[in-house]
Coordinates of C-alpha atoms in Angstrom, one line a residue:
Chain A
X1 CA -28.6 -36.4 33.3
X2 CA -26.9 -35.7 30.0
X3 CA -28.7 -32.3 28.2
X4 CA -30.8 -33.7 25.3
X5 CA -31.1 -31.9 21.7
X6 CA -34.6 -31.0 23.1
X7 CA -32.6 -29.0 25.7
X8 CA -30.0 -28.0 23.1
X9 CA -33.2 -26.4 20.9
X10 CA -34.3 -24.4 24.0
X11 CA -30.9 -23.4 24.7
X12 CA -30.5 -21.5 21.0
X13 CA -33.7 -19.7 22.0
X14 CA -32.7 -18.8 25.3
X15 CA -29.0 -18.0 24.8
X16 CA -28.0 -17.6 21.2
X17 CA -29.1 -14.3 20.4
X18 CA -27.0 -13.1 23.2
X19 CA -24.2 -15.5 22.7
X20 CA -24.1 -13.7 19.0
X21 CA -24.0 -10.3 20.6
X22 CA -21.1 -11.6 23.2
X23 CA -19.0 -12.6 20.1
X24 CA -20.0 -9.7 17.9
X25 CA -18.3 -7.5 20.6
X26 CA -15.5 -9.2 21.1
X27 CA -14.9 -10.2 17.2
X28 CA -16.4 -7.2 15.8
X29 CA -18.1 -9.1 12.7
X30 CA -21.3 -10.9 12.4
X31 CA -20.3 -13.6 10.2
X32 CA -17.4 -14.8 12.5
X33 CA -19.3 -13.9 15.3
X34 CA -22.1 -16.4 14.3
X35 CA -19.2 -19.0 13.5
X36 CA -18.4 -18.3 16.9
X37 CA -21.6 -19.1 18.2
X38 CA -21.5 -22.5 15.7
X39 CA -18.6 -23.7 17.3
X40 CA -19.6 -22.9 21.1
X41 CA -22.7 -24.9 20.5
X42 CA -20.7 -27.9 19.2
X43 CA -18.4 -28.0 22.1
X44 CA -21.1 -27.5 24.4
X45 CA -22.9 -30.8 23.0
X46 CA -19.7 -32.6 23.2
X47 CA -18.7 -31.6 26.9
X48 CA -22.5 -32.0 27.5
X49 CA -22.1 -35.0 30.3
X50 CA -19.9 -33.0 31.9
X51 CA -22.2 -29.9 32.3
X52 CA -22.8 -29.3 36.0
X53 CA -26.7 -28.6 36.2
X54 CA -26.5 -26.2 39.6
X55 CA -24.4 -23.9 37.4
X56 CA -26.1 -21.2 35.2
X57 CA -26.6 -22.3 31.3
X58 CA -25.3 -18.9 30.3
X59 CA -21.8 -19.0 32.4
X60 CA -21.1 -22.4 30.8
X61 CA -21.7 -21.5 27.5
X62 CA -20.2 -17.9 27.7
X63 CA -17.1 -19.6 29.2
X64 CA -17.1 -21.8 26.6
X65 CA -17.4 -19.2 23.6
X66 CA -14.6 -16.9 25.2
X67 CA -12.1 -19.9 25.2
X68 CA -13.3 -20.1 21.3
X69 CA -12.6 -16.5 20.4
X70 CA -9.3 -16.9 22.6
X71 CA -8.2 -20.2 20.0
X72 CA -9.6 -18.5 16.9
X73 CA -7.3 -15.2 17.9
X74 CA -4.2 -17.9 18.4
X75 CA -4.8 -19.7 15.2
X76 CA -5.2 -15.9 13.6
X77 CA -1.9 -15.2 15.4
X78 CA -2.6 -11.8 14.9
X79 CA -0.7 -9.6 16.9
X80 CA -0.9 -8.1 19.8
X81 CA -1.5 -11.9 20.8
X82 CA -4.4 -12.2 22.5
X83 CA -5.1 -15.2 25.6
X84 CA -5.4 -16.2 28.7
X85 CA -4.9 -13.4 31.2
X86 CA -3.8 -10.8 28.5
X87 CA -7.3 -11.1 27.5
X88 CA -8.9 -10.5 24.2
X89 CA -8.2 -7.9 21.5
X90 CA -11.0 -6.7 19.0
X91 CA -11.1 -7.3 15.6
X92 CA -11.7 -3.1 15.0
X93 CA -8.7 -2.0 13.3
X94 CA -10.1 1.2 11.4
X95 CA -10.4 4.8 13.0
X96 CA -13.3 5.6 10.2
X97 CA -16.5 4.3 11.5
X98 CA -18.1 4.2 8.0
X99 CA -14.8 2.0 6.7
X100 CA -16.8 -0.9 8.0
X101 CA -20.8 -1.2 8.0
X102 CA -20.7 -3.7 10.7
X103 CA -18.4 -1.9 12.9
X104 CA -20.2 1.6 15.0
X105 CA -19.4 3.9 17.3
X106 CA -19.8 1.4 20.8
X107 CA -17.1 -0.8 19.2
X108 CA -14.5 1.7 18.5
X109 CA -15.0 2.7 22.0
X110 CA -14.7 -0.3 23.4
X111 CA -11.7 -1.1 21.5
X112 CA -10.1 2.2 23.5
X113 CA -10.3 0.0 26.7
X114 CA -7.8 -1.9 27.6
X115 CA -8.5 -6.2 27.2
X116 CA -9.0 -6.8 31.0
X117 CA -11.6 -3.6 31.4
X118 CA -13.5 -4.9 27.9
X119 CA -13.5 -8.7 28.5
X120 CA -14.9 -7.9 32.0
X121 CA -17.4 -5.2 30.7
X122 CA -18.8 -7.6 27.8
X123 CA -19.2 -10.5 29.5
X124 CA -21.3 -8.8 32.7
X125 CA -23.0 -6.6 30.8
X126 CA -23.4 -8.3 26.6
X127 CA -23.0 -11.7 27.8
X128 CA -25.1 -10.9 31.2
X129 CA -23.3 -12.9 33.8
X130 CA -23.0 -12.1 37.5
X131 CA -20.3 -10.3 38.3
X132 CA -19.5 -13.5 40.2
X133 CA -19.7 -15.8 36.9
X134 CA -17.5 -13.7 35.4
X135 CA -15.0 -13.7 37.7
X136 CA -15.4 -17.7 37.8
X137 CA -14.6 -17.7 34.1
X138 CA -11.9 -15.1 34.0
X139 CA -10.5 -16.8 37.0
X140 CA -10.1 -13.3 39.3
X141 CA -11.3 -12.3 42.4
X142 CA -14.7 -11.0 42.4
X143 CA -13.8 -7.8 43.5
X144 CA -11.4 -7.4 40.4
X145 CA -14.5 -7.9 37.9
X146 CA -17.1 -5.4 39.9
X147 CA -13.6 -2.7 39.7
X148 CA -13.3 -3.8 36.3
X149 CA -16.6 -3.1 35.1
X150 CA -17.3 0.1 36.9
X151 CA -13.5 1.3 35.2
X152 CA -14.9 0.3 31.9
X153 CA -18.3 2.1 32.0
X154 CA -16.5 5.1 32.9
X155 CA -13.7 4.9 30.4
X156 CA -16.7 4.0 27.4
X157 CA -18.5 7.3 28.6
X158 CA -15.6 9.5 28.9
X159 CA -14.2 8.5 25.6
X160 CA -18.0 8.9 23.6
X161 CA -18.5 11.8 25.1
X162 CA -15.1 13.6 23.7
X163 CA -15.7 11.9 20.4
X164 CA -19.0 13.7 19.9
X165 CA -17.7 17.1 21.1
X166 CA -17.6 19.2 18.4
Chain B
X1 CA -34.4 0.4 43.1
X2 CA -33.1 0.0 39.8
X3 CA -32.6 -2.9 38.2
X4 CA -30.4 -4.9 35.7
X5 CA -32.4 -3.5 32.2
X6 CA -34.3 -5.0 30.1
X7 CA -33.4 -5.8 26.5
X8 CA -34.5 -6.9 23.1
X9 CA -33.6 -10.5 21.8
X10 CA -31.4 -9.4 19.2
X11 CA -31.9 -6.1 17.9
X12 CA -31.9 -5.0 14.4
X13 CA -31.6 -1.4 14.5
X14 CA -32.0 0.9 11.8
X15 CA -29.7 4.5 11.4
X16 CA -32.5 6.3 13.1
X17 CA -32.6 3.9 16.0
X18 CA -28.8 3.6 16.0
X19 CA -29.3 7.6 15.8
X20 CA -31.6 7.8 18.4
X21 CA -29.5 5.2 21.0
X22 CA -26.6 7.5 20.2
X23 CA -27.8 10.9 21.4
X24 CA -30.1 9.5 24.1
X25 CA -26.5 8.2 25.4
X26 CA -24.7 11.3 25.0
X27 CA -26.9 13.4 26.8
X28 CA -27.4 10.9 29.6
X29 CA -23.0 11.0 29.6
X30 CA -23.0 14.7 29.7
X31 CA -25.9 15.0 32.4
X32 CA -23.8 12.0 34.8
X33 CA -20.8 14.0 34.3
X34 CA -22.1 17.6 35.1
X35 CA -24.0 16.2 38.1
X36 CA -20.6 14.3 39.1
X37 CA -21.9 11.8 42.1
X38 CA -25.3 12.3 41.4
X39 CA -27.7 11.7 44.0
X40 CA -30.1 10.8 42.2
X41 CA -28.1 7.2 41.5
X42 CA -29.4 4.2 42.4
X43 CA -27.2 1.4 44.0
X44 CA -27.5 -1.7 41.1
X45 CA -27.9 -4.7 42.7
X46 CA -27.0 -7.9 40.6
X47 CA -28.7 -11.1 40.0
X48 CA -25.9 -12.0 42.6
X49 CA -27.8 -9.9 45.2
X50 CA -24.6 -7.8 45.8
X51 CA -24.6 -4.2 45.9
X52 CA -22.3 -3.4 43.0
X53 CA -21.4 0.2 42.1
X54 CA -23.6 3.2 41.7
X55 CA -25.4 2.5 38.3
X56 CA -27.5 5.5 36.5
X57 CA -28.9 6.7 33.9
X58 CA -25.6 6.9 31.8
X59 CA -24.6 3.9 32.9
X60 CA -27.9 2.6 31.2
X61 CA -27.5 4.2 28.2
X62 CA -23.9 2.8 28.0
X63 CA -25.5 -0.9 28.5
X64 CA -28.2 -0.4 25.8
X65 CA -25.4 1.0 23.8
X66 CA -23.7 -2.2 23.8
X67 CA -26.5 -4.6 23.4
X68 CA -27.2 -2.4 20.0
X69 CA -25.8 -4.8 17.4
X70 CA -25.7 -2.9 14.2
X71 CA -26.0 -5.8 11.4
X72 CA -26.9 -3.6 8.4
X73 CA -27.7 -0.4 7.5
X74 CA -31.3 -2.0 6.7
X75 CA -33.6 -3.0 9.8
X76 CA -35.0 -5.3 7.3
X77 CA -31.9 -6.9 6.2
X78 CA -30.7 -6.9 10.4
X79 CA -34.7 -8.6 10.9
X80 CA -34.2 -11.5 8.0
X81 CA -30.5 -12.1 9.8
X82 CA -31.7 -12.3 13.1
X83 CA -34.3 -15.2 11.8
X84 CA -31.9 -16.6 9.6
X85 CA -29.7 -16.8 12.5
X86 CA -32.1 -18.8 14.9
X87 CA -32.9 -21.4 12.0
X88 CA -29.2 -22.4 11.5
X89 CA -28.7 -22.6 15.5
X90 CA -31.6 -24.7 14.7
X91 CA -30.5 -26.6 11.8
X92 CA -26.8 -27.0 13.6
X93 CA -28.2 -28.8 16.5
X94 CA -30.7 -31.2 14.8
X95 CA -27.6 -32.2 12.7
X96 CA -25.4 -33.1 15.8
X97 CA -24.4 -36.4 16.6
X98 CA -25.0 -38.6 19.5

């Protein structure tokens, strides 16, 4: 059975906010973020009859959002390119935190990591997928994502800790 | 046994909170690294039921880092987005077709 809008209205309770954090992380701006989040929900309603109701609500519609920030970085065609495999690279260009209210401290870390550690890192832990839903969307072994993740914690902590050393 | 955390909907953090989420996960950083395999680390176990990686207190503070959206500079402004938000997720899906 299809999803109906009454589904569709639950689903913005239970998964927008954290859709919006997802793309704020990987876009690093609320207003494209939320654009983001716009054009996930369309193309979930449209792909709705194909939406397999044993799979989690969140994987779909995570899976669905990175493929969006993957075209939106193609149609951009800002360099490095960012898709597929290679990942996704932030939107954080500027070294000064304060050049960019919406920007802080988390994202210029996270834009340290390299695409694979970050993409893993924000869908697990911002997106909040099994380790196992994330490596069904990125299309690696499990084992990659848990290495992955773990890598990336450690790199985000090394790297805020030396940038609040005096 | 610790557990994947718990976190607000969508937070709207002022400087002091930002502030506060800041130094809470810097100390927690420099405490994981001086007590380098801590033993006091519990082993996180996912949704998935798998035993994952050894997850403390840093690793906490690193989470909460993350899910700390900073919107404005103005918890009220962040507060009016955050509703704003939810009403045109709203508005977007009563407007799509069949």
């Amino acid at each position: 059975v299809a999803l109906t809008k009454s589904d569709f209205h639950e689903i913005v309770d239970d998964h927008a906010p954290a859709l919006f954090r997802l793309a704020y992380r990987m876009i690093g701006d609320a207003h494209e973020a939320e654009d983001v989040v716009q054009e996930t929900l369309r193309s979930a309603w449209q792909s709705r009859s194909r939406f397999d109701s044993g799979r989690s609500q969140r994987a779909w519609l995570a899976s669905i959002l990175r493929r969006r920030v993957v075209d939106r970085w193609r149609r951009k065609a800002r360099t490095p390119s960012t898709a597929g495999e290679q990942g996704i690279e932030l939107a954080v260009e500027a070294a000064d935190p304060l050049a960019n209210d919406m920007t802080d401290e988390m994202q210029h870390a996270l834009n340290q990591l390299s695409p694979d550690l970050r993409e893993s890192l924000l869908l697990v832990v911002v997106g909040e997928l099994t380790h196992q839903e994330a490596a069904d969307s990125l299309g690696v072994p499990l084992g990659t994502v848990l290495s992955r993740v773990s890598r990336a914690r450690r790199r985000l902590r090394q790297h805020l800790m030396s940038a609040t050393r005096p | 046994m610790i557990t994947r955390p718990a976190f607000d909907s969508l937070p709207s953090d002022d400087d002091d909170r930002r502030l506060h989420h800041w130094q809470l996960a810097s100390s927690l950083a420099r405490r994981d690294a001086a007590e380098a395999d801590s033993t006091s680390a519990d082993r996180y176990v996912s949704r998935s039921g798998l035993k994952e990686h050894a997850y403390g207190p840093a690793d906490a503070a690193i989470d909460r880092a993350l899910h700390t959206v900073d919107l404005s500079t103005s918890s009220s402004a962040s507060s009016c987005f955050a509703t704003g938000f939810l009403l045109r997720m709203h508005e977007l899906v009563d407007s799509l077709g069949e």
